[in-house]
PDB file of C-alpha atoms in Angstrom:
ATOM      1  CA  MET A  18     -26.663  20.567  24.685  1.00 50.00           C
ATOM      2  CA  PRO A  19     -30.445  20.804  25.265  1.00 62.00           C
ATOM      3  CA  ALA A  20     -32.268  23.941  24.115  1.00 76.00           C
ATOM      4  CA  VAL A  21     -33.249  26.055  27.105  1.00 86.00           C
ATOM      5  CA  THR A  22     -34.446  29.599  27.697  1.00 90.00           C
ATOM      6  CA  THR A  23     -33.245  31.418  30.792  1.00 92.00           C
ATOM      7  CA  LEU A  24     -34.586  34.567  32.443  1.00 95.00           C
ATOM      8  CA  ARG A  25     -32.444  36.295  35.070  1.00 95.00           C
ATOM      9  CA  PHE A  26     -34.336  38.240  37.717  1.00 95.00           C
ATOM     10  CA  GLY A  27     -33.042  41.285  39.552  1.00 92.00           C
ATOM     11  CA  PRO A  28     -34.539  42.928  42.688  1.00 90.00           C
ATOM     12  CA  ASP A  29     -36.908  45.128  40.662  1.00 92.00           C
ATOM     13  CA  ASP A  30     -38.201  42.164  38.653  1.00 91.00           C
ATOM     14  CA  LEU A  31     -39.349  40.430  41.823  1.00 85.00           C
ATOM     15  CA  LEU A  32     -41.711  43.365  42.392  1.00 86.00           C
ATOM     16  CA  ARG A  33     -43.082  43.352  38.842  1.00 91.00           C
ATOM     17  CA  CYS A  34     -44.450  39.845  38.470  1.00 91.00           C
ATOM     18  CA  ARG A  35     -48.171  39.665  37.761  1.00 92.00           C
ATOM     19  CA  PHE A  36     -50.830  37.244  36.516  1.00 94.00           C
ATOM     20  CA  ALA A  37     -53.140  37.751  33.548  1.00 94.00           C
ATOM     21  CA  TYR A  38     -55.092  35.831  30.945  1.00 93.00           C
ATOM     22  CA  SER A  39     -56.201  36.711  27.433  1.00 94.00           C
ATOM     23  CA  PRO A  40     -59.411  35.694  25.636  1.00 96.00           C
ATOM     24  CA  ALA A  41     -57.842  36.528  22.254  1.00 96.00           C
ATOM     25  CA  PHE A  42     -54.797  34.377  23.000  1.00 96.00           C
ATOM     26  CA  GLU A  43     -57.080  31.516  24.041  1.00 97.00           C
ATOM     27  CA  THR A  44     -58.958  31.906  20.754  1.00 97.00           C
ATOM     28  CA  LEU A  45     -55.804  31.650  18.627  1.00 97.00           C
ATOM     29  CA  ALA A  46     -54.624  28.684  20.682  1.00 95.00           C
ATOM     30  CA  ALA A  47     -58.024  27.015  20.199  1.00 96.00           C
ATOM     31  CA  VAL A  48     -57.713  27.508  16.431  1.00 96.00           C
ATOM     32  CA  ARG A  49     -54.327  25.820  16.562  1.00 93.00           C
ATOM     33  CA  VAL A  50     -55.698  22.854  18.492  1.00 94.00           C
ATOM     34  CA  ALA A  51     -58.674  22.542  16.141  1.00 93.00           C
ATOM     35  CA  THR A  52     -56.710  22.764  12.883  1.00 91.00           C
ATOM     36  CA  GLY A  53     -53.176  21.617  13.681  1.00 80.00           C
ATOM     37  CA  PRO A  54     -51.653  18.254  12.857  1.00 79.00           C
ATOM     38  CA  GLN A  55     -50.940  17.446  16.486  1.00 82.00           C
ATOM     39  CA  PRO A  56     -53.434  15.323  18.500  1.00 81.00           C
ATOM     40  CA  PRO A  57     -55.894  17.429  20.534  1.00 84.00           C
ATOM     41  CA  GLY A  58     -54.895  15.688  23.770  1.00 81.00           C
ATOM     42  CA  HIS A  59     -57.084  16.777  26.664  1.00 82.00           C
ATOM     43  CA  HIS A  60     -59.298  18.722  24.239  1.00 91.00           C
ATOM     44  CA  ALA A  61     -60.527  15.751  22.182  1.00 89.00           C
ATOM     45  CA  ARG A  62     -64.045  15.891  23.664  1.00 90.00           C
ATOM     46  CA  TRP A  63     -64.243  19.660  23.092  1.00 94.00           C
ATOM     47  CA  LEU A  64     -63.107  19.314  19.497  1.00 93.00           C
ATOM     48  CA  ALA A  65     -65.683  16.636  18.748  1.00 92.00           C
ATOM     49  CA  GLU A  66     -68.442  18.889  20.074  1.00 92.00           C
ATOM     50  CA  ALA A  67     -67.171  22.037  18.326  1.00 92.00           C
ATOM     51  CA  ALA A  68     -66.500  20.343  14.965  1.00 90.00           C
ATOM     52  CA  PRO A  69     -69.949  21.017  13.426  1.00 92.00           C
ATOM     53  CA  ARG A  70     -69.499  24.760  13.994  1.00 91.00           C
ATOM     54  CA  LEU A  71     -66.222  24.652  12.044  1.00 89.00           C
ATOM     55  CA  ALA A  72     -67.839  23.288   8.893  1.00 86.00           C
ATOM     56  CA  GLY A  73     -68.464  26.668   7.255  1.00 84.00           C
ATOM     57  CA  LEU A  74     -65.504  28.511   8.754  1.00 92.00           C
ATOM     58  CA  ASP A  75     -62.293  29.026   6.759  1.00 93.00           C
ATOM     59  CA  LEU A  76     -59.570  29.345   9.393  1.00 95.00           C
ATOM     60  CA  ARG A  77     -56.650  29.006   6.957  1.00 95.00           C
ATOM     61  CA  PRO A  78     -55.434  32.612   7.419  1.00 96.00           C
ATOM     62  CA  LEU A  79     -55.214  32.192  11.203  1.00 96.00           C
ATOM     63  CA  THR A  80     -53.628  28.756  10.853  1.00 95.00           C
ATOM     64  CA  LEU A  81     -51.027  29.981   8.371  1.00 95.00           C
ATOM     65  CA  LEU A  82     -50.106  32.896  10.641  1.00 96.00           C
ATOM     66  CA  GLN A  83     -49.357  30.555  13.556  1.00 93.00           C
ATOM     67  CA  PRO A  84     -46.205  28.688  12.517  1.00 89.00           C
ATOM     68  CA  ARG A  85     -45.252  25.694  14.608  1.00 82.00           C
ATOM     69  CA  ARG A  86     -41.891  27.293  15.318  1.00 82.00           C
ATOM     70  CA  GLY A  87     -41.888  31.001  14.694  1.00 86.00           C
ATOM     71  CA  TYR A  88     -43.671  34.295  14.985  1.00 92.00           C
ATOM     72  CA  THR A  89     -47.414  34.855  15.309  1.00 94.00           C
ATOM     73  CA  PRO A  90     -48.495  38.462  14.612  1.00 96.00           C
ATOM     74  CA  ASP A  91     -48.817  40.298  17.899  1.00 95.00           C
ATOM     75  CA  PHE A  92     -51.829  42.285  16.771  1.00 96.00           C
ATOM     76  CA  LEU A  93     -53.930  39.090  16.517  1.00 96.00           C
ATOM     77  CA  ALA A  94     -53.629  38.545  20.284  1.00 93.00           C
ATOM     78  CA  PRO A  95     -52.690  41.806  21.995  1.00 92.00           C
ATOM     79  CA  PRO A  96     -50.691  41.402  25.216  1.00 92.00           C
ATOM     80  CA  PRO A  97     -52.950  41.659  28.276  1.00 90.00           C
ATOM     81  CA  ASP A  98     -52.637  45.049  29.967  1.00 83.00           C
ATOM     82  CA  ALA A  99     -54.811  44.076  32.917  1.00 77.00           C
ATOM     83  CA  PRO A 100     -55.308  40.875  34.936  1.00 72.00           C
ATOM     84  CA  VAL A 101     -58.678  40.285  33.263  1.00 70.00           C
ATOM     85  CA  ASP A 102     -59.395  41.322  29.677  1.00 69.00           C
ATOM     86  CA  SER A 103     -62.702  40.883  27.887  1.00 88.00           C
ATOM     87  CA  PHE A 104     -62.890  39.513  24.382  1.00 93.00           C
ATOM     88  CA  ALA A 105     -64.687  42.684  23.267  1.00 93.00           C
ATOM     89  CA  ALA A 106     -61.734  44.762  24.463  1.00 93.00           C
ATOM     90  CA  ASP A 107     -59.276  42.422  22.738  1.00 95.00           C
ATOM     91  CA  LEU A 108     -61.253  42.556  19.497  1.00 95.00           C
ATOM     92  CA  ALA A 109     -61.368  46.367  19.562  1.00 95.00           C
ATOM     93  CA  ARG A 110     -57.565  46.469  19.872  1.00 95.00           C
ATOM     94  CA  ILE A 111     -57.180  43.996  16.986  1.00 97.00           C
ATOM     95  CA  ALA A 112     -59.495  46.033  14.738  1.00 97.00           C
ATOM     96  CA  ALA A 113     -57.616  49.254  15.588  1.00 97.00           C
ATOM     97  CA  THR A 114     -54.237  47.904  14.424  1.00 97.00           C
ATOM     98  CA  PRO A 115     -52.463  50.366  12.076  1.00 97.00           C
ATOM     99  CA  PRO A 116     -52.425  48.783   8.585  1.00 97.00           C
ATOM    100  CA  ASP A 117     -48.668  49.252   8.092  1.00 96.00           C
ATOM    101  CA  ARG A 118     -47.929  47.471  11.357  1.00 96.00           C
ATOM    102  CA  ALA A 119     -50.276  44.616  10.442  1.00 97.00           C
ATOM    103  CA  ARG A 120     -48.626  44.162   7.039  1.00 97.00           C
ATOM    104  CA  ALA A 121     -45.130  44.065   8.570  1.00 97.00           C
ATOM    105  CA  GLU A 122     -46.161  41.513  11.200  1.00 97.00           C
ATOM    106  CA  ILE A 123     -47.924  39.326   8.633  1.00 97.00           C
ATOM    107  CA  ALA A 124     -44.851  39.356   6.371  1.00 97.00           C
ATOM    108  CA  ARG A 125     -42.613  38.430   9.316  1.00 96.00           C
ATOM    109  CA  SER A 126     -44.902  35.553  10.278  1.00 96.00           C
ATOM    110  CA  LEU A 127     -45.156  34.150   6.748  1.00 96.00           C
ATOM    111  CA  ALA A 128     -41.366  34.265   6.405  1.00 94.00           C
ATOM    112  CA  ASP A 129     -41.035  31.825   9.317  1.00 91.00           C
ATOM    113  CA  THR A 130     -42.738  29.031   7.353  1.00 91.00           C
ATOM    114  CA  PRO A 131     -40.988  28.051   4.105  1.00 91.00           C
ATOM    115  CA  GLY A 132     -43.343  28.570   1.193  1.00 93.00           C
ATOM    116  CA  ALA A 133     -46.136  30.170   3.240  1.00 93.00           C
ATOM    117  CA  ALA A 134     -45.960  33.485   1.385  1.00 94.00           C
ATOM    118  CA  ARG A 135     -46.389  31.644  -1.942  1.00 95.00           C
ATOM    119  CA  THR A 136     -49.573  29.824  -0.951  1.00 96.00           C
ATOM    120  CA  ALA A 137     -52.887  31.213  -2.178  1.00 96.00           C
ATOM    121  CA  THR A 138     -53.731  32.359   1.347  1.00 96.00           C
ATOM    122  CA  GLY A 139     -50.304  33.926   1.869  1.00 96.00           C
ATOM    123  CA  ARG A 140     -50.425  35.780  -1.452  1.00 96.00           C
ATOM    124  CA  ALA A 141     -53.894  37.101  -0.639  1.00 96.00           C
ATOM    125  CA  LEU A 142     -52.776  38.375   2.770  1.00 96.00           C
ATOM    126  CA  LEU A 143     -49.820  40.224   1.236  1.00 95.00           C
ATOM    127  CA  ALA A 144     -51.553  41.550  -1.893  1.00 95.00           C
ATOM    128  CA  ALA A 145     -54.737  42.953  -0.361  1.00 96.00           C
ATOM    129  CA  ASP A 146     -55.096  46.421   1.114  1.00 97.00           C
ATOM    130  CA  PRO A 147     -53.677  46.118   4.686  1.00 96.00           C
ATOM    131  CA  ALA A 148     -56.687  47.941   6.132  1.00 97.00           C
ATOM    132  CA  ASP A 149     -58.977  45.350   4.542  1.00 97.00           C
ATOM    133  CA  VAL A 150     -56.778  42.535   5.856  1.00 97.00           C
ATOM    134  CA  VAL A 151     -57.020  43.918   9.397  1.00 97.00           C
ATOM    135  CA  ARG A 152     -60.799  44.111   9.106  1.00 97.00           C
ATOM    136  CA  ASP A 153     -61.089  40.595   7.678  1.00 97.00           C
ATOM    137  CA  LEU A 154     -58.757  39.037  10.245  1.00 97.00           C
ATOM    138  CA  ALA A 155     -60.581  40.760  13.106  1.00 97.00           C
ATOM    139  CA  ALA A 156     -63.845  39.313  11.770  1.00 97.00           C
ATOM    140  CA  LEU A 157     -62.245  35.868  11.507  1.00 97.00           C
ATOM    141  CA  VAL A 158     -60.922  36.022  15.074  1.00 97.00           C
ATOM    142  CA  ARG A 159     -64.434  36.951  16.208  1.00 97.00           C
ATOM    143  CA  ALA A 160     -65.920  34.038  14.253  1.00 97.00           C
ATOM    144  CA  ALA A 161     -63.374  31.656  15.764  1.00 97.00           C
ATOM    145  CA  TRP A 162     -64.185  32.954  19.248  1.00 97.00           C
ATOM    146  CA  GLU A 163     -67.912  32.450  18.697  1.00 96.00           C
ATOM    147  CA  ALA A 164     -67.462  28.933  17.306  1.00 95.00           C
ATOM    148  CA  LEU A 165     -64.699  27.546  19.517  1.00 96.00           C
ATOM    149  CA  VAL A 166     -64.419  29.459  22.765  1.00 96.00           C
ATOM    150  CA  ALA A 167     -67.461  31.570  23.622  1.00 95.00           C
ATOM    151  CA  PRO A 168     -69.814  28.596  24.230  1.00 94.00           C
ATOM    152  CA  TYR A 169     -67.324  27.300  26.810  1.00 93.00           C
ATOM    153  CA  TRP A 170     -65.917  30.571  28.123  1.00 94.00           C
ATOM    154  CA  ALA A 171     -67.628  30.437  31.516  1.00 89.00           C
ATOM    155  CA  ARG A 172     -65.943  27.159  32.439  1.00 88.00           C
ATOM    156  CA  THR A 173     -62.657  28.137  30.748  1.00 92.00           C
ATOM    157  CA  ARG A 174     -62.526  31.468  32.567  1.00 91.00           C
ATOM    158  CA  ALA A 175     -63.301  29.721  35.857  1.00 87.00           C
ATOM    159  CA  LEU A 176     -60.376  27.360  35.262  1.00 88.00           C
ATOM    160  CA  LEU A 177     -57.994  30.250  34.523  1.00 91.00           C
ATOM    161  CA  GLN A 178     -59.178  32.244  37.527  1.00 89.00           C
ATOM    162  CA  ALA A 179     -58.851  29.210  39.797  1.00 86.00           C
ATOM    163  CA  ASP A 180     -55.296  28.684  38.589  1.00 87.00           C
ATOM    164  CA  ILE A 181     -54.384  32.320  39.279  1.00 90.00           C
ATOM    165  CA  THR A 182     -55.901  32.104  42.750  1.00 87.00           C
ATOM    166  CA  TYR A 183     -53.942  28.937  43.494  1.00 85.00           C
ATOM    167  CA  GLN A 184     -50.642  30.199  42.092  1.00 88.00           C
ATOM    168  CA  SER A 185     -51.035  33.573  43.812  1.00 88.00           C
ATOM    169  CA  GLY A 186     -51.443  31.724  47.101  1.00 85.00           C
ATOM    170  CA  ARG A 187     -48.226  29.818  46.495  1.00 84.00           C
ATOM    171  CA  LEU A 188     -46.453  33.061  45.641  1.00 87.00           C
ATOM    172  CA  ALA A 189     -47.736  34.708  48.814  1.00 86.00           C
ATOM    173  CA  ALA A 190     -46.767  31.701  50.932  1.00 84.00           C
ATOM    174  CA  GLY A 191     -43.252  31.136  49.649  1.00 85.00           C
ATOM    175  CA  GLY A 192     -42.293  33.674  47.006  1.00 86.00           C
ATOM    176  CA  LEU A 193     -40.983  32.716  43.588  1.00 88.00           C
ATOM    177  CA  ASP A 194     -39.180  29.692  45.055  1.00 87.00           C
ATOM    178  CA  ARG A 195     -42.534  28.173  45.979  1.00 86.00           C
ATOM    179  CA  LEU A 196     -44.347  29.361  42.853  1.00 88.00           C
ATOM    180  CA  PHE A 197     -41.895  27.974  40.298  1.00 89.00           C
ATOM    181  CA  ALA A 198     -41.203  24.738  42.183  1.00 83.00           C
ATOM    182  CA  GLU A 199     -44.321  23.097  40.721  1.00 80.00           C
ATOM    183  CA  LEU A 200     -45.589  25.515  38.068  1.00 86.00           C
ATOM    184  CA  HIS A 201     -44.725  23.065  35.276  1.00 87.00           C
ATOM    185  CA  PRO A 202     -42.312  20.138  34.872  1.00 84.00           C
ATOM    186  CA  SER A 203     -40.306  22.023  32.213  1.00 86.00           C
ATOM    187  CA  VAL A 204     -39.716  25.061  34.441  1.00 90.00           C
ATOM    188  CA  ARG A 205     -36.937  25.324  37.021  1.00 90.00           C
ATOM    189  CA  TRP A 206     -35.887  28.118  39.368  1.00 92.00           C
ATOM    190  CA  HIS A 207     -32.467  28.502  40.950  1.00 90.00           C
ATOM    191  CA  ASP A 208     -30.537  31.458  42.314  1.00 90.00           C
ATOM    192  CA  GLY A 209     -32.664  34.113  40.635  1.00 91.00           C
ATOM    193  CA  VAL A 210     -32.738  32.399  37.217  1.00 93.00           C
ATOM    194  CA  LEU A 211     -35.835  30.861  35.631  1.00 93.00           C
ATOM    195  CA  THR A 212     -35.099  28.074  33.128  1.00 92.00           C
ATOM    196  CA  ARG A 213     -37.553  26.681  30.585  1.00 91.00           C
ATOM    197  CA  GLU A 214     -36.544  23.406  28.923  1.00 84.00           C
ATOM    198  CA  HIS A 215     -37.716  21.898  25.622  1.00 73.00           C
ATOM    199  CA  GLY A 216     -38.025  25.147  23.684  1.00 66.00           C
ATOM    200  CA  GLY A 217     -35.871  27.703  21.908  1.00 69.00           C
ATOM    201  CA  ARG A 218     -32.427  28.692  23.095  1.00 77.00           C
ATOM    202  CA  ASP A 219     -32.407  32.237  24.496  1.00 83.00           C
ATOM    203  CA  HIS A 220     -31.308  34.288  27.505  1.00 89.00           C
ATOM    204  CA  ARG A 221     -32.718  37.509  28.897  1.00 90.00           C
ATOM    205  CA  ASP A 222     -31.746  39.716  31.798  1.00 94.00           C
ATOM    206  CA  LEU A 223     -35.144  41.090  32.697  1.00 94.00           C
ATOM    207  CA  ALA A 224     -33.565  44.327  33.969  1.00 91.00           C
ATOM    208  CA  GLY A 225     -36.643  45.549  35.796  1.00 93.00           C
ATOM    209  CA  GLU A 226     -39.245  44.532  33.196  1.00 93.00           C
ATOM    210  CA  GLY A 227     -40.650  41.830  35.453  1.00 93.00           C
ATOM    211  CA  LEU A 228     -42.683  38.884  34.195  1.00 95.00           C
ATOM    212  CA  VAL A 229     -46.317  38.246  33.283  1.00 95.00           C
ATOM    213  CA  LEU A 230     -47.505  34.743  34.208  1.00 95.00           C
ATOM    214  CA  MET A 231     -50.352  33.736  31.911  1.00 96.00           C
ATOM    215  CA  PRO A 232     -52.237  30.452  32.423  1.00 95.00           C
ATOM    216  CA  SER A 233     -53.811  28.968  29.315  1.00 95.00           C
ATOM    217  CA  ALA A 234     -56.429  26.304  28.747  1.00 95.00           C
ATOM    218  CA  PHE A 235     -55.812  25.743  25.034  1.00 94.00           C
ATOM    219  CA  LYS A 236     -52.014  26.054  25.040  1.00 91.00           C
ATOM    220  CA  TRP A 237     -52.099  22.853  27.039  1.00 83.00           C
ATOM    221  CA  ASP A 238     -49.014  20.968  25.862  1.00 80.00           C
ATOM    222  CA  GLN A 239     -46.073  23.287  26.512  1.00 84.00           C
ATOM    223  CA  VAL A 240     -44.720  26.384  28.203  1.00 90.00           C
ATOM    224  CA  VAL A 241     -44.187  29.396  25.914  1.00 90.00           C
ATOM    225  CA  ILE A 242     -41.995  32.389  26.703  1.00 92.00           C
ATOM    226  CA  VAL A 243     -42.656  35.666  24.858  1.00 91.00           C
ATOM    227  CA  LEU A 244     -39.881  38.256  24.994  1.00 90.00           C
ATOM    228  CA  ASP A 245     -40.419  40.597  22.025  1.00 88.00           C
ATOM    229  CA  PRO A 246     -42.216  43.972  22.316  1.00 89.00           C
ATOM    230  CA  PRO A 247     -45.003  44.959  22.569  1.00 91.00           C
ATOM    231  CA  TRP A 248     -45.214  42.157  25.132  1.00 92.00           C
ATOM    232  CA  GLN A 249     -43.809  42.509  28.599  1.00 93.00           C
ATOM    233  CA  PRO A 250     -41.742  39.335  29.147  1.00 94.00           C
ATOM    234  CA  THR A 251     -44.440  36.685  29.522  1.00 95.00           C
ATOM    235  CA  LEU A 252     -44.516  33.023  30.474  1.00 95.00           C
ATOM    236  CA  VAL A 253     -47.561  31.141  29.154  1.00 95.00           C
ATOM    237  CA  TYR A 254     -48.163  27.832  30.933  1.00 94.00           C
ATOM    238  CA  PRO A 255     -50.904  25.148  30.965  1.00 92.00           C
ATOM    239  CA  ALA A 256     -53.517  26.010  33.566  1.00 91.00           C
ATOM    240  CA  ARG A 257     -53.756  23.719  36.540  1.00 84.00           C
ATOM    241  CA  GLY A 258     -56.531  21.152  36.086  1.00 81.00           C
ATOM    242  CA  VAL A 259     -56.893  21.602  32.315  1.00 84.00           C
ATOM    243  CA  GLY A 260     -57.255  17.830  31.956  1.00 77.00           C
ATOM    244  CA  THR A 261     -60.571  17.991  33.821  1.00 77.00           C
ATOM    245  CA  LEU A 262     -62.019  20.868  31.763  1.00 85.00           C
ATOM    246  CA  TRP A 263     -64.097  18.703  29.412  1.00 85.00           C
ATOM    247  CA  GLN A 264     -64.868  15.786  31.686  1.00 72.00           C
ATOM    248  CA  PRO A 265     -68.578  14.998  31.867  1.00 65.00           C
ATOM    249  CA  PRO A 266     -70.222  15.189  35.267  1.00 54.00           C
ATOM    250  CA  GLY A 267     -68.570  12.501  37.299  1.00 51.00           C
ATOM    251  CA  ALA A 268     -69.825  10.132  39.890  1.00 47.00           C
ATOM    252  CA  SER A 269     -71.749  11.328  42.884  1.00 52.00           C
ATOM    253  CA  ALA A 270     -69.896  12.277  46.048  1.00 59.00           C
ATOM    254  CA  GLU A 271     -70.969   8.980  47.587  1.00 63.00           C
ATOM    255  CA  ALA A 272     -69.630   6.985  44.639  1.00 64.00           C
ATOM    256  CA  THR A 273     -66.366   8.931  44.644  1.00 66.00           C
ATOM    257  CA  ALA A 274     -65.927   8.300  48.343  1.00 72.00           C
ATOM    258  CA  ALA A 275     -66.681   4.618  47.786  1.00 76.00           C
ATOM    259  CA  LEU A 276     -64.041   4.436  45.051  1.00 78.00           C
ATOM    260  CA  GLY A 277     -61.579   5.984  47.493  1.00 78.00           C
ATOM    261  CA  ARG A 278     -62.376   3.322  50.069  1.00 82.00           C
ATOM    262  CA  LEU A 279     -61.885   0.632  47.447  1.00 82.00           C
ATOM    263  CA  VAL A 280     -58.582   1.697  45.865  1.00 85.00           C
ATOM    264  CA  GLY A 281     -57.364   4.449  48.203  1.00 87.00           C
ATOM    265  CA  ARG A 282     -58.016   8.185  48.048  1.00 85.00           C
ATOM    266  CA  THR A 283     -54.928   9.110  45.995  1.00 88.00           C
ATOM    267  CA  ARG A 284     -55.431   6.300  43.494  1.00 89.00           C
ATOM    268  CA  ALA A 285     -59.066   7.312  43.168  1.00 86.00           C
ATOM    269  CA  ARG A 286     -58.004  10.894  42.351  1.00 84.00           C
ATOM    270  CA  LEU A 287     -55.552   9.694  39.726  1.00 87.00           C
ATOM    271  CA  LEU A 288     -58.017   7.256  38.181  1.00 86.00           C
ATOM    272  CA  THR A 289     -60.708   9.926  37.994  1.00 82.00           C
ATOM    273  CA  ALA A 290     -58.241  12.366  36.363  1.00 79.00           C
ATOM    274  CA  LEU A 291     -57.350   9.908  33.596  1.00 82.00           C
ATOM    275  CA  ALA A 292     -60.446  10.496  31.474  1.00 71.00           C
ATOM    276  CA  GLU A 293     -57.868  11.790  28.970  1.00 69.00           C
ATOM    277  CA  PRO A 294     -54.325  10.380  28.610  1.00 74.00           C
ATOM    278  CA  ALA A 295     -51.743  12.032  30.855  1.00 79.00           C
ATOM    279  CA  SER A 296     -48.096  11.610  31.788  1.00 81.00           C
ATOM    280  CA  THR A 297     -46.658  10.997  35.237  1.00 85.00           C
ATOM    281  CA  ALA A 298     -45.204  14.522  35.271  1.00 79.00           C
ATOM    282  CA  TRP A 299     -48.562  16.085  34.358  1.00 76.00           C
ATOM    283  CA  LEU A 300     -50.427  14.129  37.026  1.00 82.00           C
ATOM    284  CA  ALA A 301     -47.826  15.056  39.638  1.00 81.00           C
ATOM    285  CA  HIS A 302     -47.997  18.713  38.647  1.00 72.00           C
ATOM    286  CA  HIS A 303     -51.782  18.972  38.679  1.00 70.00           C
ATOM    287  CA  HIS A 304     -52.331  17.006  41.875  1.00 74.00           C
ATOM    288  CA  GLY A 305     -49.457  18.415  43.896  1.00 74.00           C
ATOM    289  CA  LEU A 306     -47.791  15.011  44.307  1.00 80.00           C
ATOM    290  CA  ALA A 307     -44.216  13.843  43.966  1.00 83.00           C
ATOM    291  CA  PRO A 308     -43.560  12.098  40.626  1.00 84.00           C
ATOM    292  CA  ALA A 309     -42.304   9.014  42.464  1.00 86.00           C
ATOM    293  CA  THR A 310     -45.580   8.830  44.393  1.00 90.00           C
ATOM    294  CA  VAL A 311     -47.608   9.070  41.200  1.00 89.00           C
ATOM    295  CA  SER A 312     -45.467   6.384  39.526  1.00 90.00           C
ATOM    296  CA  GLU A 313     -46.002   4.034  42.462  1.00 91.00           C
ATOM    297  CA  HIS A 314     -49.781   4.440  42.368  1.00 92.00           C
ATOM    298  CA  LEU A 315     -49.926   4.126  38.571  1.00 92.00           C
ATOM    299  CA  ALA A 316     -47.972   0.880  38.770  1.00 91.00           C
ATOM    300  CA  VAL A 317     -50.624  -0.536  41.093  1.00 91.00           C
ATOM    301  CA  LEU A 318     -53.478   0.706  38.899  1.00 90.00           C
ATOM    302  CA  ARG A 319     -51.843  -0.787  35.825  1.00 90.00           C
ATOM    303  CA  ALA A 320     -51.138  -4.109  37.548  1.00 90.00           C
ATOM    304  CA  THR A 321     -54.820  -4.389  38.476  1.00 89.00           C
ATOM    305  CA  GLY A 322     -55.971  -3.626  34.910  1.00 89.00           C
ATOM    306  CA  LEU A 323     -57.472  -0.196  35.649  1.00 89.00           C
ATOM    307  CA  VAL A 324     -55.035   1.820  33.528  1.00 89.00           C
ATOM    308  CA  ALA A 325     -52.792   1.160  30.532  1.00 89.00           C
ATOM    309  CA  SER A 326     -49.899   3.118  29.053  1.00 85.00           C
ATOM    310  CA  THR A 327     -48.715   4.138  25.594  1.00 79.00           C
ATOM    311  CA  ARG A 328     -45.618   6.007  24.462  1.00 73.00           C
ATOM    312  CA  HIS A 329     -46.156   9.423  22.848  1.00 59.00           C
ATOM    313  CA  ARG A 330     -42.945  10.887  21.454  1.00 55.00           C
ATOM    314  CA  HIS A 331     -40.590  11.242  24.420  1.00 62.00           C
ATOM    315  CA  GLU A 332     -43.040  10.454  27.210  1.00 67.00           C
ATOM    316  CA  VAL A 333     -45.298   7.672  28.476  1.00 81.00           C
ATOM    317  CA  ARG A 334     -48.967   8.558  28.851  1.00 80.00           C
ATOM    318  CA  TYR A 335     -51.498   6.652  30.943  1.00 86.00           C
ATOM    319  CA  HIS A 336     -55.179   6.182  30.250  1.00 84.00           C
ATOM    320  CA  ARG A 337     -58.054   4.299  31.807  1.00 86.00           C
ATOM    321  CA  THR A 338     -59.074   0.879  30.553  1.00 86.00           C
ATOM    322  CA  ASP A 339     -62.731  -0.071  30.145  1.00 79.00           C
ATOM    323  CA  LEU A 340     -62.606  -1.484  33.676  1.00 85.00           C
ATOM    324  CA  GLY A 341     -61.096   1.777  34.915  1.00 83.00           C
ATOM    325  CA  ASP A 342     -63.829   3.742  33.133  1.00 81.00           C
ATOM    326  CA  ALA A 343     -66.482   1.605  34.790  1.00 80.00           C
ATOM    327  CA  LEU A 344     -65.036   2.185  38.250  1.00 81.00           C
ATOM    328  CA  ALA A 345     -64.366   5.894  37.766  1.00 78.00           C
ATOM    329  CA  GLY A 346     -67.871   6.436  36.415  1.00 66.00           C
ATOM    330  CA  GLY A 347     -69.365   5.090  39.576  1.00 49.00           C
TER     331      GLY A 347
END
């Protein structure tokens, strides 16, 4: 039986859904992309540009406290209380964490990775004065923000705000039925129950707590559901259009229109979007198209030598060929 998480909504929960984003959460997610073993995906161009700033930065404590499957200390990325938080406000909350709480959360996180507490970094985190650890981790989060996120925050924030505007419009137009229909391929909505596939196995009756919907640029590869306090139940999902975040300035409007006349408007959109590899489901989600429609157009683009495909784990991802790059670049 596949692992799924389900959230059951009651009447009060429908009134307590809200959108938010978190600069601190984006910073931790950026650290994970920059230091994790998984490929950076859509963020390859960003990582190549940010790499020189990582040279003198020891991110091992933040990496160790973000297990692949397990608990990340809540104090390192406080849950967003408002639709828009500033990094300065997030950092002040991190620095104000009570030392005893920080120590307990660090111990819980290290326990989720076998052997983590026995590493040099793990031993140092547990042996030092908790107040000093809070201060040092707050400084490290700030350094990670300055190196990885702050130089790109204007465009990242614009992406997150655009996603919230778009999703809010869908919610206003058709309620949760419309919102969840295309929020992400792993999310389904039926009869008051939200189901997330390809994650942990859990069930929660929201019982009036509602749900925070949090788009993310750097948590680009999956949907995450957070249920433990101090968080309000929260669904973190890849922001719409994240695959275009690092694309260099594209062709002129005239060249784009010409490409549309040559291969068709929809195929031109798909070809332009494939600066980074993407799956059929991702392209359908981010362009508001049916998966069958995307598959049909990709088959034509592949048959004409403009795109190629490779298998990545359980999915097929498409990317432009050199000929496709030449056409998409105008």
